[in-house]
Amino acid sequence: MLKGKTIVIGVTGSIAAYKIANLCSMLKKLHADIHVIMTKNATNFINPITFETLTGNKCLVDTFDRNFEFNVEHVSLAKRADLFMVAPASANVIGKIRAGICDDMLTTTLFAFNRGAKIIAPAMNTNMYDNPILQDNLEALKKYGYEIVEPAIGYLACGDTGRGKLVSEEILLDKILFHLAYPKDLLGKNILITAGPTREAIDPVRYITNHSTGKMGYALANNAYLRGANVTLVSGPSIEKAYDGINKIDTISALDMFNAVKDNYKNNDYIIMCAAVADYTPKNVSENKIKKTDDDLKIELNRTNDILKFVGENKLDNQKLVGFSMETCDLIENSKKKLEKKNADMICANSISDNKTGFGVDTNKITLIKRNGINELPFGTKVELSNMILDEIKNL
Ligand code: CTP
């Protein structure tokens, strides 16, 4: 995802500097070219060798490092970089950046950088963070186009509990991916995606559900977001993670999901129904736990609303509707029928032919059924396939 991208990370004097080692490792796995610049104070918390080992690049500390190839390094790095992140950013360095002071490699290189996103992730004691001078500095930096990642609330190294904790490496990675992972070809598009299973309560203890985990729907939502779309994700119970910038609506039952879609589908350009919605729900939900007897138990079920069909019947001409279909036999024929019956513009037909496709795994096999033909996508990860589906919906 980050092949060919050059990222500079400025590390300042904070105990949270250790988190950046993991961030570098995650970025390296995504094939980024990472350059870490440390302040002298940061070297008290973590050794530059750690970053050199993880990134494969020299970790810069001193502006006038004579061991380095002769080049005005702060300028050459600033000219090459696609993104500059300062994390953890101390109150001192934030103050220097705001004031335009360039007295070390980090602040000098950042001052010379104007090619991409400049992200500041503060980390400090709560009282320092709440200090109006610091807040004023952050406001000023926002005006200068810096993105500020607000610190988390939690137990701080100084023993206090409050705001000031550096956000997790995962959140820092998300911020970087948002800027660099893909071209923003879905910018300005509104996309609603349903994902995951639904749960239909039988009593306070039991429910009816299915094997869906939400992996495919979350991959679609996350990639649509990284490609610049405004994403609304209507999710059934799932442990998958959606990016912070996604408008996520949590639902449990098919009725919850129907109501959430009904309330939100209208102002979307694309509606993708990836959720495995229960077709039936218990007619009566017992208020108390049903006690077992020696007899068999019969549960009467009612039909749920078909959400895809509802949107198909009510969508506007400019809205494109995509459904999913999972079959154990006659996949293409049944999916073609679904396209008609539900007035969709495309059906993504899932195969559950082996243990590398379908529920709960990271890979899938999908055939796209459109009004003007069929397109068999190559076997791939759900992340790869979700991008191919998003490419396809742009042409519907
Ligand atoms: N779907 C929905 N609401 C439901 C059931 C399904 O929106 N109550 C959507 C799913 O999100 C998916 C598509 O419909 O996009 C296909 O679901 P499926 O249950 O396979 O469709 P059916 O036509 O109900 O298939 P079958 O006749 O095999 O039950």
XYZ file of C-alpha atoms and ligand atoms in Angstrom:
425
model
C 0.000 0.000 0.000
C 2.914 2.373 0.578
C 5.362 1.206 -2.082
C 7.293 4.150 -3.504
C 6.191 6.491 -0.699
C 8.759 8.310 1.430
C 7.694 9.085 4.970
C 9.611 11.158 7.502
C 8.863 10.613 11.155
C 10.139 13.134 13.666
C 10.535 11.655 17.152
C 10.866 14.000 20.119
C 11.712 13.494 23.802
C 8.810 11.536 25.238
C 8.493 8.090 26.776
C 5.963 7.340 24.010
C 8.878 7.284 21.529
C 8.936 3.489 21.902
C 5.599 3.254 20.051
C 7.261 4.628 16.936
C 9.411 1.507 16.654
C 6.243 -0.514 16.082
C 4.876 2.123 13.698
C 8.095 1.887 11.652
C 7.787 -1.865 11.563
C 4.177 -1.645 10.336
C 5.124 0.925 7.681
C 8.047 -1.207 6.512
C 5.720 -4.166 5.986
C 3.670 -1.931 3.691
C 6.895 -1.180 1.734
C 7.271 2.484 2.725
C 10.650 4.199 2.634
C 10.882 5.545 6.195
C 13.300 8.126 7.531
C 13.335 8.838 11.257
C 14.691 12.115 12.596
C 15.169 12.308 16.348
C 15.746 15.271 18.618
C 18.685 14.873 20.992
C 16.212 14.477 23.882
C 14.474 11.624 22.098
C 17.707 9.641 22.109
C 17.394 9.463 25.926
C 14.287 7.331 25.476
C 15.123 5.145 22.492
C 18.328 4.405 20.617
C 18.613 5.540 16.975
C 19.916 2.045 16.141
C 16.413 0.703 16.805
C 14.999 2.882 14.028
C 17.933 2.227 11.712
C 17.406 -1.506 12.070
C 13.666 -1.265 11.490
C 13.743 1.186 8.580
C 17.013 0.269 6.867
C 17.798 4.005 6.703
C 20.140 6.122 8.750
C 18.378 7.772 11.695
C 19.193 11.463 11.660
C 19.821 13.435 14.831
C 22.362 16.175 14.170
C 21.914 18.767 11.388
C 25.612 18.690 10.625
C 26.258 14.969 10.621
C 29.569 14.611 8.763
C 29.317 10.837 8.419
C 26.454 11.308 6.050
C 26.891 11.673 2.312
C 27.530 15.297 1.422
C 24.184 16.733 0.610
C 22.089 19.388 2.263
C 20.241 16.538 3.938
C 17.425 18.478 5.563
C 16.504 19.961 2.188
C 16.972 16.804 0.134
C 14.818 14.751 2.515
C 12.159 17.472 2.608
C 12.137 17.445 -1.215
C 11.734 13.675 -1.439
C 9.212 13.038 1.343
C 5.512 12.479 0.661
C 4.426 12.944 4.276
C 5.939 14.262 7.493
C 4.689 13.103 10.883
C 5.977 14.319 14.251
C 5.118 11.656 16.832
C 5.396 11.870 19.752
C 5.478 15.673 19.565
C 6.569 17.361 22.802
C 5.277 20.767 23.951
C 8.760 22.159 23.352
C 8.982 21.045 19.723
C 5.390 22.105 19.016
C 6.310 25.556 20.332
C 9.392 25.658 18.095
C 7.480 24.591 14.986
C 4.832 27.238 15.625
C 7.493 29.911 16.141
C 9.478 28.857 13.064
C 12.565 27.973 15.091
C 14.842 25.575 13.229
C 17.624 24.620 15.594
C 17.936 20.902 14.919
C 17.528 18.374 12.120
C 13.850 17.678 12.881
C 12.564 21.249 12.989
C 14.788 22.316 10.071
C 13.636 19.505 7.770
C 9.993 20.056 8.676
C 10.363 23.776 7.966
C 11.695 22.927 4.504
C 8.902 20.397 3.764
C 5.906 21.458 1.701
C 5.137 18.446 -0.530
C 2.441 16.700 1.496
C 0.586 16.212 4.754
C 2.211 17.469 7.944
C 0.863 15.570 10.936
C 1.576 16.381 14.576
C 0.716 13.815 17.274
C 1.291 15.426 20.693
C 2.183 13.460 23.824
C 2.712 15.078 27.207
C 1.409 15.503 30.748
C -2.262 16.562 30.988
C -1.528 19.959 32.531
C 1.020 20.671 29.820
C -1.496 19.649 27.168
C -4.215 21.833 28.703
C -1.849 24.816 28.977
C -3.392 27.616 26.893
C -0.010 28.359 25.306
C 0.182 24.804 23.947
C -3.467 24.931 22.810
C -2.839 28.257 21.131
C 0.198 26.779 19.359
C -1.863 23.844 18.106
C -4.610 26.153 16.839
C -2.005 28.212 15.007
C -0.459 25.096 13.475
C -3.908 23.989 12.245
C -4.235 27.343 10.497
C -0.863 26.736 8.853
C -2.228 23.462 7.458
C -0.884 20.982 10.005
C -3.089 18.070 10.985
C -3.211 17.517 14.739
C -3.887 14.042 16.118
C -5.499 14.698 19.469
C -3.842 12.622 22.215
C -5.796 9.906 23.982
C -7.033 9.934 27.562
C -5.396 7.387 29.823
C -2.808 6.593 32.449
C 0.271 8.714 31.769
C 3.901 7.885 32.557
C 4.006 10.692 35.151
C 1.303 8.889 37.156
C -1.550 11.223 36.236
C -4.597 10.092 34.367
C -5.962 12.378 31.689
C -5.510 13.583 28.136
C -1.971 13.529 26.852
C -1.244 9.930 25.901
C 0.138 9.402 22.396
C -2.511 7.659 20.325
C -1.849 4.064 19.331
C 0.479 3.078 16.503
C -2.575 1.779 14.629
C -4.223 5.206 14.682
C -0.980 6.853 13.522
C -0.774 4.302 10.704
C -4.392 5.008 9.712
C -3.587 8.713 9.407
C -0.635 7.963 7.139
C -2.618 5.489 5.023
C -5.425 7.990 4.577
C -3.032 10.414 2.922
C -0.837 8.015 0.978
C -2.446 4.638 0.364
C -4.528 5.320 -2.743
C -5.395 8.115 -5.153
C -8.585 9.868 -4.012
C -10.698 8.706 -6.941
C -13.882 8.521 -4.828
C -13.546 12.013 -3.379
C -16.939 13.653 -2.917
C -18.834 10.364 -3.319
C -21.190 9.214 -0.574
C -21.235 5.464 -0.073
C -23.396 3.423 2.278
C -22.210 -0.107 3.029
C -23.837 -2.788 5.149
C -21.596 -5.424 6.710
C -21.513 -8.365 9.073
C -24.222 -10.687 10.365
C -27.429 -9.847 12.176
C -28.616 -11.387 15.445
C -32.265 -12.299 15.940
C -33.076 -12.708 19.615
C -34.926 -15.807 20.818
C -34.733 -14.903 24.497
C -32.335 -12.759 26.606
C -29.661 -15.459 26.210
C -29.957 -16.921 22.698
C -30.141 -15.659 19.169
C -30.143 -16.815 15.545
C -27.226 -15.648 13.428
C -24.907 -16.791 10.618
C -21.180 -17.217 9.919
C -20.553 -13.732 8.509
C -17.714 -11.836 10.255
C -17.879 -8.543 8.358
C -14.423 -8.873 6.750
C -15.622 -8.196 3.196
C -17.895 -5.279 4.121
C -15.267 -3.643 6.334
C -12.640 -4.018 3.576
C -15.036 -2.216 1.227
C -15.770 0.518 3.747
C -12.122 1.042 4.709
C -10.873 1.154 1.123
C -13.699 3.442 0.001
C -12.683 5.739 2.856
C -8.994 5.614 1.909
C -10.015 6.448 -1.665
C -11.691 9.624 -0.444
C -15.379 8.666 -0.151
C -17.687 9.733 2.680
C -18.545 6.331 4.045
C -21.511 5.292 6.172
C -21.033 1.761 7.463
C -24.123 0.053 8.851
C -22.658 -2.873 10.698
C -24.035 -5.907 12.446
C -22.010 -7.320 15.379
C -18.391 -7.610 14.201
C -14.900 -7.364 15.653
C -13.513 -5.856 12.445
C -12.053 -2.353 12.686
C -13.290 0.628 10.689
C -11.246 3.779 10.190
C -12.042 6.620 12.571
C -13.302 8.852 9.773
C -16.066 6.411 8.797
C -19.593 7.139 10.000
C -20.269 3.772 11.639
C -23.770 2.842 12.736
C -23.890 -0.248 14.929
C -26.909 -2.479 14.611
C -27.858 -5.890 15.950
C -31.013 -7.262 14.349
C -32.276 -7.230 10.750
C -34.887 -4.685 11.847
C -32.187 -2.378 13.306
C -30.233 -2.679 10.077
C -33.310 -1.990 7.961
C -34.107 1.147 9.980
C -30.504 2.393 9.789
C -30.403 1.904 6.006
C -33.873 3.438 5.533
C -32.790 6.535 7.475
C -29.470 6.951 5.674
C -29.556 5.599 2.095
C -31.124 8.598 0.388
C -28.139 10.901 0.018
C -25.692 8.230 -1.136
C -24.306 7.768 -4.634
C -23.537 4.090 -4.092
C -25.226 1.637 -1.761
C -23.469 -1.685 -1.218
C -25.330 -4.354 0.715
C -22.691 -6.741 1.910
C -24.336 -7.781 5.192
C -25.623 -11.299 5.716
C -29.073 -10.312 6.915
C -31.289 -12.891 8.572
C -34.287 -13.683 6.371
C -36.315 -14.811 9.384
C -36.666 -13.651 12.969
C -38.432 -15.290 15.947
C -42.075 -14.253 16.023
C -42.012 -13.793 19.782
C -38.966 -12.926 21.842
C -39.305 -14.477 25.260
C -38.872 -11.952 28.061
C -37.225 -14.555 30.260
C -34.772 -17.317 29.448
C -36.585 -20.275 27.938
C -36.137 -23.267 30.268
C -35.576 -26.624 28.646
C -38.129 -29.419 28.945
C -38.041 -33.029 27.784
C -40.010 -32.050 24.657
C -38.677 -30.661 21.389
C -38.876 -26.907 20.972
C -40.468 -25.194 18.004
C -39.711 -21.551 17.302
C -42.043 -19.750 14.939
C -40.250 -17.365 12.594
C -41.431 -14.280 10.727
C -39.914 -12.880 7.534
C -37.647 -9.864 7.997
C -37.584 -6.874 5.676
C -35.477 -7.446 2.587
C -33.277 -4.367 2.820
C -31.712 -4.735 -0.627
C -35.145 -5.096 -2.206
C -36.450 -2.064 -0.320
C -33.590 0.136 -1.573
C -33.971 -1.345 -5.091
C -37.643 -0.316 -5.117
C -37.006 3.165 -3.761
C -33.645 4.255 -5.154
C -33.276 7.300 -7.338
C -31.995 7.114 -10.930
C -28.563 8.438 -10.004
C -28.087 5.937 -7.146
C -26.257 2.702 -7.877
C -27.157 -0.354 -5.850
C -24.878 -3.346 -5.315
C -25.918 -6.561 -3.606
C -24.044 -9.666 -2.553
C -25.050 -13.200 -3.097
C -23.810 -16.366 -1.491
C -24.982 -19.635 -2.880
C -24.019 -23.247 -2.546
C -25.253 -24.152 -6.046
C -26.194 -22.395 -9.325
C -24.316 -19.297 -8.184
C -24.518 -17.374 -11.462
C -28.129 -18.256 -12.313
C -29.407 -17.462 -8.815
C -27.390 -14.250 -8.705
C -28.805 -13.100 -12.062
C -32.294 -13.651 -10.659
C -31.361 -11.598 -7.593
C -30.168 -8.729 -9.802
C -33.616 -8.573 -11.428
C -35.743 -9.334 -8.397
C -34.056 -6.727 -6.221
C -33.563 -4.103 -8.948
C -29.815 -3.932 -8.232
C -27.166 -2.622 -10.616
C -24.639 -5.282 -9.732
C -24.474 -8.455 -7.682
C -21.183 -9.665 -6.227
C -21.569 -13.421 -6.245
C -19.528 -15.093 -3.501
C -18.308 -18.581 -3.780
C -18.076 -20.843 -0.749
C -16.443 -23.595 -2.753
C -13.491 -24.192 -0.397
C -11.961 -22.992 2.866
C -10.162 -20.085 1.152
C -13.389 -18.342 0.198
C -16.507 -17.087 1.939
C -17.074 -16.624 5.652
C -14.377 -15.548 8.092
C -11.310 -15.939 5.831
C -9.166 -13.150 4.371
C -9.495 -14.304 0.752
C -12.450 -14.696 -1.576
C -13.621 -15.552 -5.054
C -16.165 -13.161 -6.537
C -18.003 -12.951 -9.841
C -19.627 -9.655 -10.725
C -23.053 -9.955 -12.325
C -24.050 -6.780 -14.136
C -26.859 -5.922 -16.498
C -24.447 -5.887 -19.419
C -22.411 -8.941 -18.582
C -20.457 -11.057 -16.150
C -16.963 -10.372 -14.881
C -15.084 -13.018 -12.955
C -12.597 -11.383 -10.593
C -9.330 -13.186 -9.854
C -8.942 -15.036 -6.564
C -7.517 -12.550 -4.049
C -7.648 -11.071 -0.584
C -10.846 -9.353 0.478
C -8.894 -6.086 0.575
C -7.781 -6.543 -3.060
C -11.242 -7.637 -4.185
C -12.921 -4.719 -2.430
C -10.772 -2.336 -4.484
C -11.764 -4.150 -7.681
C -15.446 -3.861 -6.718
C -14.993 -0.140 -6.006
C -13.302 0.261 -9.426
C -16.282 -1.449 -10.988
C -18.999 0.611 -9.272
C -17.506 3.781 -10.721
C -18.390 2.425 -14.180
C -21.940 1.347 -13.424
N -30.328 -8.886 2.012
C -31.000 -7.823 2.578
N -32.000 -8.035 3.454
C -32.371 -9.285 3.799
C -31.715 -10.377 3.225
C -30.692 -10.144 2.337
O -30.652 -6.683 2.269
N -33.354 -9.451 4.668
C -29.294 -8.608 1.018
C -27.896 -9.029 1.405
O -27.205 -7.982 2.060
C -27.274 -9.332 0.055
C -28.431 -9.831 -0.753
O -29.602 -9.365 -0.115
O -26.788 -8.176 -0.561
C -28.481 -11.319 -0.968
O -28.976 -11.984 0.109
P -29.659 -13.427 -0.004
O -30.210 -13.708 1.340
O -28.705 -14.402 -0.596
O -30.768 -13.167 -1.061
P -32.048 -13.951 -1.215
O -32.641 -13.429 -2.466
O -32.817 -13.784 0.044
O -31.559 -15.424 -1.418
P -32.298 -16.763 -1.050
O -33.477 -16.764 -1.903
O -31.292 -17.787 -1.375
O -32.607 -16.658 0.412
